[in-house]
Coordinates of C-alpha atoms and ligand atoms in Angstrom, one line a residue:
X1 CA -60.1 75.9 78.0
X2 CA -61.5 79.2 78.7
X3 CA -64.9 79.0 80.3
X4 CA -67.5 81.7 79.0
X5 CA -68.1 84.3 81.5
X6 CA -71.7 83.1 82.7
X7 CA -70.1 80.0 84.1
X8 CA -67.5 81.9 86.1
X9 CA -69.9 83.9 87.6
X10 CA -73.4 81.5 88.0
X11 CA -74.1 80.9 91.7
X12 CA -75.0 77.1 92.9
X13 CA -78.4 77.4 94.4
X14 CA -79.4 76.4 97.8
X15 CA -81.9 73.9 99.3
X16 CA -85.3 74.9 101.2
X17 CA -85.2 72.8 104.6
X18 CA -87.1 74.3 107.7
X19 CA -88.4 77.5 106.0
X20 CA -85.0 78.8 104.8
X21 CA -82.2 78.5 102.5
X22 CA -79.4 75.6 103.3
X23 CA -76.0 75.0 101.3
X24 CA -75.8 71.4 100.5
X25 CA -73.0 69.3 102.1
X26 CA -72.9 67.3 98.7
X27 CA -70.0 68.8 96.3
X28 CA -71.3 66.9 93.3
X29 CA -73.4 69.8 91.2
X30 CA -75.1 69.9 87.8
X31 CA -75.4 73.1 85.1
X32 CA -78.5 74.9 84.4
X33 CA -78.8 75.9 80.6
X34 CA -81.1 78.3 79.0
X35 CA -82.0 76.0 76.1
X36 CA -82.3 78.8 73.9
X37 CA -78.9 80.3 74.2
X38 CA -77.1 77.4 75.4
X39 CA -75.7 79.6 78.4
X40 CA -75.1 78.6 81.6
X41 CA -77.2 80.3 84.2
X42 CA -77.0 78.7 87.3
X43 CA -75.8 75.6 89.1
X44 CA -77.7 72.9 91.2
X45 CA -76.5 70.9 93.9
X46 CA -77.2 67.1 93.6
X47 CA -77.8 66.1 97.1
X48 CA -76.3 63.1 99.1
X49 CA -78.0 60.8 101.5
X50 CA -77.3 63.2 104.3
X51 CA -78.8 66.2 102.4
X52 CA -81.6 64.0 102.2
X53 CA -82.1 63.1 105.8
X54 CA -82.0 66.5 106.9
X55 CA -84.8 67.6 104.6
X56 CA -86.7 64.6 105.6
X57 CA -86.0 65.3 110.0
X58 CA -87.4 68.8 109.2
X59 CA -90.6 67.4 107.4
X60 CA -91.1 65.0 110.7
X61 CA -90.4 67.9 112.8
X62 CA -93.0 70.1 111.8
X63 CA -95.8 67.1 110.7
X64 CA -97.7 66.6 114.4
X65 CA -98.4 70.8 114.4
X66 CA -99.0 71.2 111.0
X67 CA -101.3 67.3 111.4
X68 CA -103.3 69.1 114.0
X69 CA -103.8 72.2 113.1
X70 CA -107.7 72.3 111.4
X71 CA -108.6 71.4 107.8
X72 CA -109.5 75.5 107.8
X73 CA -106.5 77.2 109.2
X74 CA -104.6 74.8 106.3
X75 CA -107.2 75.9 103.6
X76 CA -106.6 79.5 104.4
X77 CA -102.6 79.4 103.8
X78 CA -103.6 77.7 100.7
X79 CA -106.2 80.6 99.7
X80 CA -102.7 83.2 100.6
X81 CA -100.6 81.1 98.1
X82 CA -103.0 81.3 95.2
X83 CA -103.3 85.1 95.4
X84 CA -99.4 85.0 95.9
X85 CA -99.1 82.6 92.4
X86 CA -101.1 84.7 90.7
X87 CA -99.4 88.0 91.5
X88 CA -96.4 86.2 90.4
X89 CA -97.7 84.7 87.4
X90 CA -95.7 86.6 85.1
X91 CA -92.1 85.9 87.4
X92 CA -92.8 82.3 87.4
X93 CA -94.1 82.1 83.5
X94 CA -90.2 83.9 82.9
X95 CA -88.4 80.8 85.2
X96 CA -90.1 78.4 83.6
X97 CA -89.5 79.6 79.8
X98 CA -85.8 80.6 80.9
X99 CA -84.6 77.4 81.9
X100 CA -87.5 75.1 79.9
X101 CA -87.2 77.1 76.6
X102 CA -91.5 77.1 76.0
X103 CA -93.2 79.9 75.3
X104 CA -94.0 82.5 77.8
X105 CA -97.8 82.4 77.2
X106 CA -97.6 78.5 77.2
X107 CA -95.4 78.9 80.7
X108 CA -98.4 80.8 82.0
X109 CA -101.0 78.7 80.5
X110 CA -99.5 75.9 82.6
X111 CA -99.2 78.4 85.9
X112 CA -102.9 78.7 85.1
X113 CA -103.4 75.1 85.5
X114 CA -101.3 74.3 88.5
X115 CA -103.4 77.2 90.4
X116 CA -106.5 75.7 90.2
X117 CA -104.9 72.7 92.0
X118 CA -104.6 75.0 94.8
X119 CA -108.0 75.9 94.2
X120 CA -109.2 72.2 94.6
X121 CA -107.0 71.7 97.4
X122 CA -108.8 74.8 99.0
X123 CA -112.0 73.1 99.7
X124 CA -109.9 70.4 102.1
X125 CA -112.5 71.1 104.8
X126 CA -115.2 69.3 102.4
X127 CA -112.9 67.1 100.8
X128 CA -111.7 65.1 104.0
X129 CA -115.1 64.9 105.9
X130 CA -116.2 61.0 106.7
X131 CA -119.2 59.3 106.9
X132 CA -121.3 58.6 110.3
X133 CA -124.3 56.3 110.8
X134 CA -126.2 56.0 113.7
X135 CA -127.5 52.7 115.4
X136 CA -125.5 50.4 112.8
X137 CA -126.2 47.7 115.8
X138 CA -128.4 48.3 118.9
X139 CA -126.6 51.4 121.1
X140 CA -123.7 51.2 118.4
X141 CA -122.7 53.9 115.8
X142 CA -119.9 54.1 113.3
X143 CA -118.0 56.7 111.5
X144 CA -115.0 57.3 109.3
X145 CA -112.2 59.4 109.0
X146 CA -109.1 60.3 106.7
X147 CA -105.8 60.8 108.1
X148 CA -102.4 61.7 107.0
X149 CA -100.0 60.2 106.6
X150 CA -96.7 62.0 107.3
X151 CA -93.6 62.9 105.1
X152 CA -94.5 62.7 101.5
X153 CA -92.0 63.4 98.7
X154 CA -92.4 64.4 95.5
X155 CA -89.8 63.9 92.4
X156 CA -91.1 65.6 89.3
X157 CA -90.0 65.8 85.5
X158 CA -88.4 68.9 83.4
X159 CA -91.3 69.8 81.1
X160 CA -93.6 71.4 83.8
X161 CA -91.8 72.8 86.3
X162 CA -94.7 74.4 88.0
X163 CA -97.4 72.5 87.0
X164 CA -96.2 68.9 88.1
X165 CA -95.3 70.0 91.5
X166 CA -98.7 71.4 91.9
X167 CA -100.4 68.7 91.1
X168 CA -99.0 67.0 94.2
X169 CA -98.1 69.0 97.0
X170 CA -100.8 71.3 97.3
X171 CA -103.1 68.3 98.1
X172 CA -101.0 66.5 100.5
X173 CA -100.3 69.8 102.2
X174 CA -104.0 70.4 102.6
X175 CA -104.1 66.9 103.8
X176 CA -102.1 67.5 106.8
X177 CA -99.0 66.1 105.1
X178 CA -95.9 67.5 105.2
X179 CA -93.9 67.4 102.4
X180 CA -90.3 67.1 100.5
X181 CA -89.9 68.3 96.6
X182 CA -87.3 67.1 94.5
X183 CA -87.8 68.9 90.9
X184 CA -86.0 68.1 87.9
X185 CA -82.2 69.3 88.2
X186 CA -82.8 70.8 84.8
X187 CA -85.4 73.0 86.0
X188 CA -85.2 73.7 89.7
X189 CA -85.6 77.6 90.6
X190 CA -89.3 77.7 90.0
X191 CA -89.8 75.2 92.8
X192 CA -87.3 77.5 95.2
X193 CA -89.7 80.1 94.3
X194 CA -92.8 78.6 95.3
X195 CA -91.3 77.3 98.8
X196 CA -90.5 81.2 99.3
X197 CA -94.2 82.1 98.4
X198 CA -95.2 79.2 100.6
X199 CA -93.5 80.7 103.7
X200 CA -95.0 84.5 102.5
X201 CA -98.5 82.4 102.8
X202 CA -98.0 82.0 106.4
X203 CA -97.0 78.3 105.8
X204 CA -94.8 77.0 109.3
X205 CA -91.2 76.3 108.8
X206 CA -90.9 72.5 107.6
X207 CA -93.9 71.8 106.3
X208 CA -92.4 72.3 102.9
X209 CA -89.2 71.7 101.8
X210 CA -87.3 71.5 98.5
X211 CA -84.1 69.1 97.9
X212 CA -82.2 69.0 94.2
X213 CA -80.4 66.2 92.9
X214 CA -80.1 62.9 90.0
X215 CA -80.4 59.8 91.1
X216 CA -78.6 59.8 94.3
X217 CA -80.8 61.8 96.0
X218 CA -83.9 59.9 94.8
X219 CA -82.9 57.0 96.0
X220 CA -81.9 58.7 99.5
X221 CA -85.8 59.6 99.3
X222 CA -87.1 56.2 98.1
X223 CA -84.8 54.2 100.7
X224 CA -85.6 56.9 103.8
X225 CA -87.7 55.5 106.3
X226 CA -89.4 58.5 107.3
X227 CA -90.8 59.3 104.1
X228 CA -94.3 57.9 103.8
X229 CA -95.4 58.3 100.5
X230 CA -93.7 58.8 97.0
X231 CA -95.4 61.2 94.3
X232 CA -93.8 60.7 90.8
X233 CA -93.8 61.9 87.4
X234 CA -91.4 61.4 84.8
X235 CA -90.3 58.7 81.9
X236 CA -91.8 55.0 82.0
X237 CA -88.8 53.1 82.9
X238 CA -87.7 55.2 85.8
X239 CA -91.3 55.3 87.1
X240 CA -91.2 51.9 87.3
X241 CA -88.0 51.5 89.2
X242 CA -89.6 54.2 91.6
X243 CA -92.6 51.8 92.1
X244 CA -91.3 48.6 92.8
X245 CA -88.3 50.4 95.1
X246 CA -90.2 52.1 96.9
X247 CA -93.2 49.9 97.3
X248 CA -90.5 46.9 98.5
X249 CA -89.6 49.3 101.7
X250 CA -93.7 49.6 102.5
X251 CA -94.4 53.3 101.0
X252 CA -97.3 54.4 99.3
X253 CA -96.9 55.2 95.9
X254 CA -98.0 56.7 92.4
X255 CA -95.6 57.3 89.4
X256 CA -97.0 58.7 86.4
X257 CA -94.7 57.7 83.1
X258 CA -94.2 58.3 79.7
X259 CA -96.8 58.5 76.8
X260 CA -97.5 58.1 73.4
X261 CA -100.8 59.7 72.3
X262 CA -103.1 59.1 69.6
X263 CA -105.2 61.3 68.1
X264 CA -107.7 59.2 65.6
X265 CA -109.5 61.7 62.7
X266 CA -112.6 59.8 61.1
X267 CA -113.9 60.6 57.7
X268 CA -116.7 63.2 58.9
X269 CA -114.4 65.1 60.9
X270 CA -114.0 69.2 60.3
X271 CA -110.5 68.8 58.6
X272 CA -109.6 72.3 59.5
X273 CA -110.6 72.0 63.4
X274 CA -108.8 68.6 63.6
X275 CA -105.5 70.2 61.8
X276 CA -105.9 73.3 64.1
X277 CA -106.0 71.4 67.3
X278 CA -103.2 68.6 66.2
X279 CA -100.4 71.8 65.6
X280 CA -101.0 72.6 69.4
X281 CA -101.2 68.9 70.4
X282 CA -98.1 68.0 68.5
X283 CA -96.0 70.7 68.7
X284 CA -97.0 73.4 71.6
X285 CA -94.0 73.1 74.0
X286 CA -91.8 71.5 71.1
X287 CA -93.9 68.2 71.5
X288 CA -92.3 68.0 75.6
X289 CA -95.7 67.3 76.9
X290 CA -96.6 63.8 78.2
X291 CA -100.0 64.7 76.8
X292 CA -98.8 65.7 73.3
X293 CA -100.0 64.0 70.3
X294 CA -97.2 61.8 68.2
X295 CA -99.9 59.9 66.3
X296 CA -102.5 60.6 64.3
X297 CA -104.6 57.6 63.1
X298 CA -106.4 58.7 60.0
X299 CA -109.5 56.8 59.0
X300 CA -110.1 56.2 55.8
X301 CA -110.9 59.4 53.5
X302 CA -109.7 61.4 56.2
X303 CA -106.0 61.1 55.3
X304 CA -105.0 63.1 52.3
X305 CA -106.7 66.1 53.3
X306 CA -105.5 65.5 56.6
X307 CA -102.0 65.4 56.0
X308 CA -102.2 68.0 53.6
X309 CA -103.3 70.5 56.2
X310 CA -101.1 69.9 58.5
X311 CA -98.2 70.0 56.4
X312 CA -99.6 73.4 55.3
X313 CA -99.7 74.6 58.9
X314 CA -96.8 73.1 60.4
X315 CA -94.6 74.5 58.1
X316 CA -95.9 78.0 59.4
X317 CA -95.1 77.8 62.7
X318 CA -92.9 80.4 64.5
X319 CA -89.7 79.1 66.4
X320 CA -87.7 80.7 68.4
X321 CA -86.3 81.7 71.9
X322 CA -89.5 81.3 74.4
X323 CA -89.7 84.8 75.4
X324 CA -89.8 86.1 71.6
X325 CA -92.2 87.8 70.2
X326 CA -95.2 85.7 68.9
X327 CA -93.7 82.6 68.9
X328 CA -95.2 79.2 68.6
X329 CA -92.2 76.5 69.9
X330 CA -89.3 77.0 71.4
X331 CA -86.3 75.0 71.6
X332 CA -85.4 71.5 73.6
X333 CA -84.6 70.9 76.8
X334 CA -81.0 69.8 76.3
X335 CA -78.6 70.1 73.1
X336 CA -78.4 65.8 73.5
X337 CA -82.4 65.4 73.4
X338 CA -82.4 67.2 70.9
X339 CA -79.7 65.9 68.7
X340 CA -81.8 62.2 69.8
X341 CA -84.9 63.7 68.4
X342 CA -83.5 64.3 65.1
X343 CA -82.4 61.0 65.5
X344 CA -85.2 59.5 65.3
X345 CA -86.4 61.4 62.4
X346 CA -83.4 60.1 60.5
X347 CA -84.7 56.6 61.3
X348 CA -87.9 57.2 60.3
X349 CA -86.9 57.9 57.0
X350 CA -84.7 54.5 57.4
X351 CA -87.4 52.5 58.2
X352 CA -89.2 54.0 55.2
X353 CA -92.0 56.3 56.5
X354 CA -92.6 59.0 54.4
X355 CA -91.2 62.4 55.8
X356 CA -93.8 64.9 54.7
X357 CA -92.2 68.0 56.5
X358 CA -88.5 67.5 57.8
X359 CA -87.7 70.2 60.7
X360 CA -83.7 68.8 60.5
X361 CA -82.3 71.8 58.8
X362 CA -83.7 74.7 60.8
X363 CA -81.4 77.2 61.9
X364 CA -82.7 80.2 64.6
X365 CA -80.5 83.3 63.2
X366 CA -78.9 84.9 66.8
X367 CA -79.3 81.8 68.6
X368 CA -76.7 79.3 67.0
X369 CA -76.3 77.4 70.5
X370 CA -80.0 76.8 71.4
X371 CA -81.1 73.6 71.5
X372 CA -83.8 74.4 68.0
X373 CA -85.4 71.6 65.7
X374 CA -88.1 72.5 63.3
X375 CA -91.4 70.7 63.1
X376 CA -91.5 67.2 61.1
X377 CA -94.2 65.2 59.7
X378 CA -94.3 61.6 58.9
X379 CA -97.5 60.1 56.9
X380 CA -97.5 56.0 56.0
X381 CA -96.2 55.2 59.5
X382 CA -96.2 51.4 60.8
X383 CA -96.9 50.1 64.3
X384 CA -93.4 48.4 63.8
X385 CA -91.3 51.4 63.1
X386 CA -89.2 52.7 65.9
X387 CA -90.7 56.4 65.8
X388 CA -94.2 54.5 66.4
X389 CA -93.0 52.5 69.4
X390 CA -90.8 54.9 71.1
X391 CA -92.0 57.8 73.1
X392 CA -89.8 60.5 71.1
X393 CA -90.9 64.0 73.1
X394 CA -90.2 66.1 70.8
X395 CA -91.8 68.2 67.8
X396 CA -92.3 65.0 65.2
X397 CA -95.8 63.9 64.4
X398 CA -96.4 60.4 62.7
X399 CA -99.5 59.6 60.6
X400 CA -100.7 56.2 60.5
X401 CA -103.6 55.2 58.4
X402 CA -106.2 52.4 58.9
X403 CA -109.5 51.8 57.0
X404 CA -111.6 51.8 60.1
X405 CA -112.4 53.0 63.9
X406 CA -112.1 49.5 65.1
X407 CA -108.7 49.5 63.6
X408 CA -107.9 52.7 65.2
X409 CA -109.3 51.4 68.9
X410 CA -107.1 48.1 68.1
X411 CA -104.4 50.1 67.5
X412 CA -104.3 52.0 70.6
X413 CA -105.5 49.5 72.8
X414 CA -102.4 47.7 71.5
X415 CA -99.8 50.2 72.7
X416 CA -98.0 49.9 75.6
X417 CA -98.9 53.4 76.7
X418 CA -102.0 54.3 77.6
X419 CA -102.0 58.5 79.2
X420 CA -104.0 60.2 76.8
X421 CA -106.4 60.3 73.4
X422 CA -109.0 61.7 71.3
X423 CA -111.3 61.2 68.8
X424 CA -112.3 64.2 66.1
X425 CA -115.4 63.4 64.1
X426 CA -119.0 64.9 64.3
X427 CA -121.0 61.4 65.0
X428 CA -122.2 61.1 68.4
X429 CA -122.4 57.5 68.0
X430 CA -118.7 57.2 67.0
X431 CA -117.8 59.3 69.8
X432 CA -119.7 57.2 72.5
X433 CA -118.2 53.9 71.1
X434 CA -114.4 55.7 71.0
X435 CA -115.2 56.5 74.8
X436 CA -116.5 53.3 76.0
X437 CA -113.9 50.5 74.1
X438 CA -110.7 52.7 74.8
X439 CA -108.6 51.3 77.0
X440 CA -106.6 54.7 77.6
X441 CA -107.0 57.0 81.1
X442 CA -107.6 60.5 79.7
X443 CA -109.9 60.8 76.8
X444 CA -110.9 63.7 74.3
X445 CA -114.0 64.1 71.6
X446 CA -113.0 66.6 69.6
X447 CA -110.6 68.0 72.6
X448 CA -107.1 67.1 71.2
X449 CA -105.4 67.4 74.9
X450 CA -107.6 66.2 77.7
X451 CA -105.8 67.4 80.5
X452 CA -108.8 66.6 83.4
X453 CA -109.7 69.8 85.5
X454 CA -108.1 69.9 88.9
X455 CA -111.3 68.7 90.7
X456 CA -111.2 65.8 88.5
X457 CA -107.6 63.6 88.3
X458 CA -105.3 63.1 86.2
X459 CA -103.6 59.8 85.5
X460 CA -103.3 57.2 82.5
X461 CA -103.2 53.3 82.3
X462 CA -100.4 50.5 81.9
X463 CA -97.2 51.9 81.2
X464 CA -98.3 55.7 81.7
X465 CA -98.9 55.0 85.0
X466 CA -97.5 52.3 88.2
X467 CA -99.8 52.7 91.4
X468 CA -103.4 52.8 91.9
X469 CA -104.2 56.2 92.6
X470 CA -104.3 59.1 89.9
X471 CA -102.8 62.6 91.0
X472 CA -105.1 65.7 92.5
X473 CA -108.8 65.5 92.7
X474 CA -110.6 63.0 95.0
X475 CA -108.0 60.2 93.7
X476 CA -105.5 62.7 95.6
X477 CA -106.8 62.8 98.7
X478 CA -107.4 59.4 99.3
X479 CA -103.5 59.3 98.3
X480 CA -102.5 61.4 100.8
X481 CA -104.9 60.0 103.7
X482 CA -105.3 56.7 104.7
X483 CA -109.1 55.8 106.2
X484 CA -110.4 54.5 109.6
X485 CA -113.3 53.5 110.8
X486 CA -114.8 53.7 114.3
X487 CA -116.9 51.5 115.7
X488 CA -118.2 53.3 119.2
X489 CA -120.8 51.9 121.9
X490 CA -121.1 53.6 125.1
X491 CA -122.7 50.8 127.4
X492 CA -124.6 51.3 130.2
X493 CA -124.0 49.0 132.9
X494 CA -126.6 46.0 131.8
X495 CA -125.1 45.9 128.5
X496 CA -121.8 45.4 128.3
X497 CA -121.0 42.4 125.6
X498 CA -119.9 39.1 126.6
X499 CA -118.4 35.7 125.4
X500 CA -115.9 34.9 122.8
X501 CA -118.2 34.6 119.4
X502 CA -117.3 36.6 116.3
X503 CA -119.3 40.2 117.9
X504 CA -122.2 40.9 116.2
X505 CA -123.9 43.9 116.2
X506 CA -127.6 43.6 116.5
Ligands
NAD601 P1 -87.2 61.6 83.9 O1 -87.7 59.9 84.0 O2 -85.7 61.6 83.5 O3 -87.0 62.4 85.3 C1 -87.8 62.6 86.3 C2 -87.2 62.8 87.4 O4 -86.5 61.9 87.5 C3 -86.4 63.8 87.8 O5 -86.5 64.7 89.0 C4 -84.9 63.4 87.4 O6 -84.1 63.7 88.4 C5 -85.3 61.7 88.1 N1 -84.6 60.3 87.5 C6 -83.9 60.4 86.7 N2 -83.2 59.4 86.0 C7 -83.4 58.9 87.1 C8 -82.8 57.3 88.2 N3 -82.1 56.9 87.2 N4 -82.9 57.3 88.8 C9 -83.8 58.0 89.9 N5 -84.4 58.8 89.5 C10 -84.1 59.5 88.2 O7 -88.2 62.4 82.9 P2 -88.4 64.1 82.1 O8 -87.1 63.8 81.2 O9 -87.4 65.1 83.4 O10 -89.7 64.1 82.1 C11 -89.9 63.7 80.2 C12 -90.6 62.2 80.8 O11 -91.9 62.6 82.0 C13 -91.6 61.9 79.3 O12 -91.3 61.0 79.4 C14 -92.6 62.5 80.3 O13 -93.9 61.8 78.9 C15 -92.8 62.0 81.1 N6 -94.2 62.8 81.6 C16 -95.4 62.1 82.3 C17 -96.4 62.8 82.6 C18 -97.3 62.1 83.2 O14 -98.5 62.8 84.2 N7 -97.5 61.0 82.7 C19 -96.1 64.1 83.0 C20 -95.2 65.1 82.4 C21 -93.9 64.1 82.0

């Protein structure tokens, strides 16, 4: 079979180890495919354990000097990195669009949200300050400090090639750790570019490393004794596996998983406003966001007018290549994923939900090999249907109808996922009740995608997060440091402690 021209000329990308490019020793590799054109645009090596070991050793060697550099000096590197990210924002967005498919405007927005984490981490001298109490006993003082862990690793998903890695490594580096990043093998180029920008910003060689690959590379990181902490973002089954495997070998782990995010629309909500907000929340990034709204819970009389508005707006969405003019939605990540999502639409119909808008027939002229799928909308979805139970991760919105706010809260609290949720209402009382009673990690009040700003922390509950600490914000600082408490006495000759009893300080 003849290979297309693009496939004959594509390069296999290197790793980033010790501040420079390094070829992988593994001969296994995968293809990087532009989801809009279906063309192979690069090859990515699938690292073996020896490649991973080389990266971890590089990070181990760089750790002592980086740990010992004052936090203010580390912050200044991040300040320069922040400027470089900002200057290269368009190029980074273009890299995201070429490999992920989302629109350029959406990609640019995700770079900006990532930059905000760098801005948070620039405050590290203040963020790692300890506490001091004098005279906790006679002549005794106590102070606390937080110290870095060593080599930390990040394993990231395909859907945010810049933002999700930036949830992790700016905070880890600011705290004095060194880092090995394993980006999704579907979208690896943005991480390589960030590595170059970090070097340009003055980061010492070896402090930040990038490896590539699939399960073999991830397992090598999970089992490497030199790795002290794992941050993971991806699907729930893999998150659970990462958490269990890495915890067993004594590593600190935060593993963020998949989602099924609900938006409750109360009868007093502004239907136009809610429907507009839900367009972006459900179909933005073709529904491939962990904070996408995939289930709308319409309470009482809100349902009929809301479904009509959703249909009207969703049928007008402009779908095409992410770098096309004024596009609302790009393609899905792979052909297999596109077909899986279309299969969910088939299943929803078979299980008796009402298909109000069918995106399966969409054809994008001139992009016949792209992974495009139109927006679909289901009404009268029930909680025992597959389209409700599974995370579809595509442009399919399900409307469920309930009688009361209590019914909506009960439904959401019974769902195994608990990443984000939102309520649309004009009632402060209803919003407050929702906020207090809902058992979900991130809550929006008339805000459809409540992704917390960088100085708060991001994370879900139940099957959406395995581990105790969320990413970035102060929880990120706590995750990437460990506490130490020092009790000190400077005795004179007459006041030495004596005896074998439990010491009391008074
Ligand atoms: P994924 O779980 O398939 O892959 C995530 C990472 O794990 C990748 O780097 C991949 O190489 C690696 N991986 C894949 N299979 C593995 C295996 N068997 N063993 C070890 N490692 C493996 O996820 P994805 O498809 O890249 O991303 C989409 C998923 O990520 C969705 O479920 C989405 O909800 C979730 N996500 C969650 C959040 C969050 O904050 N909770 C954010 C973004 C994405």
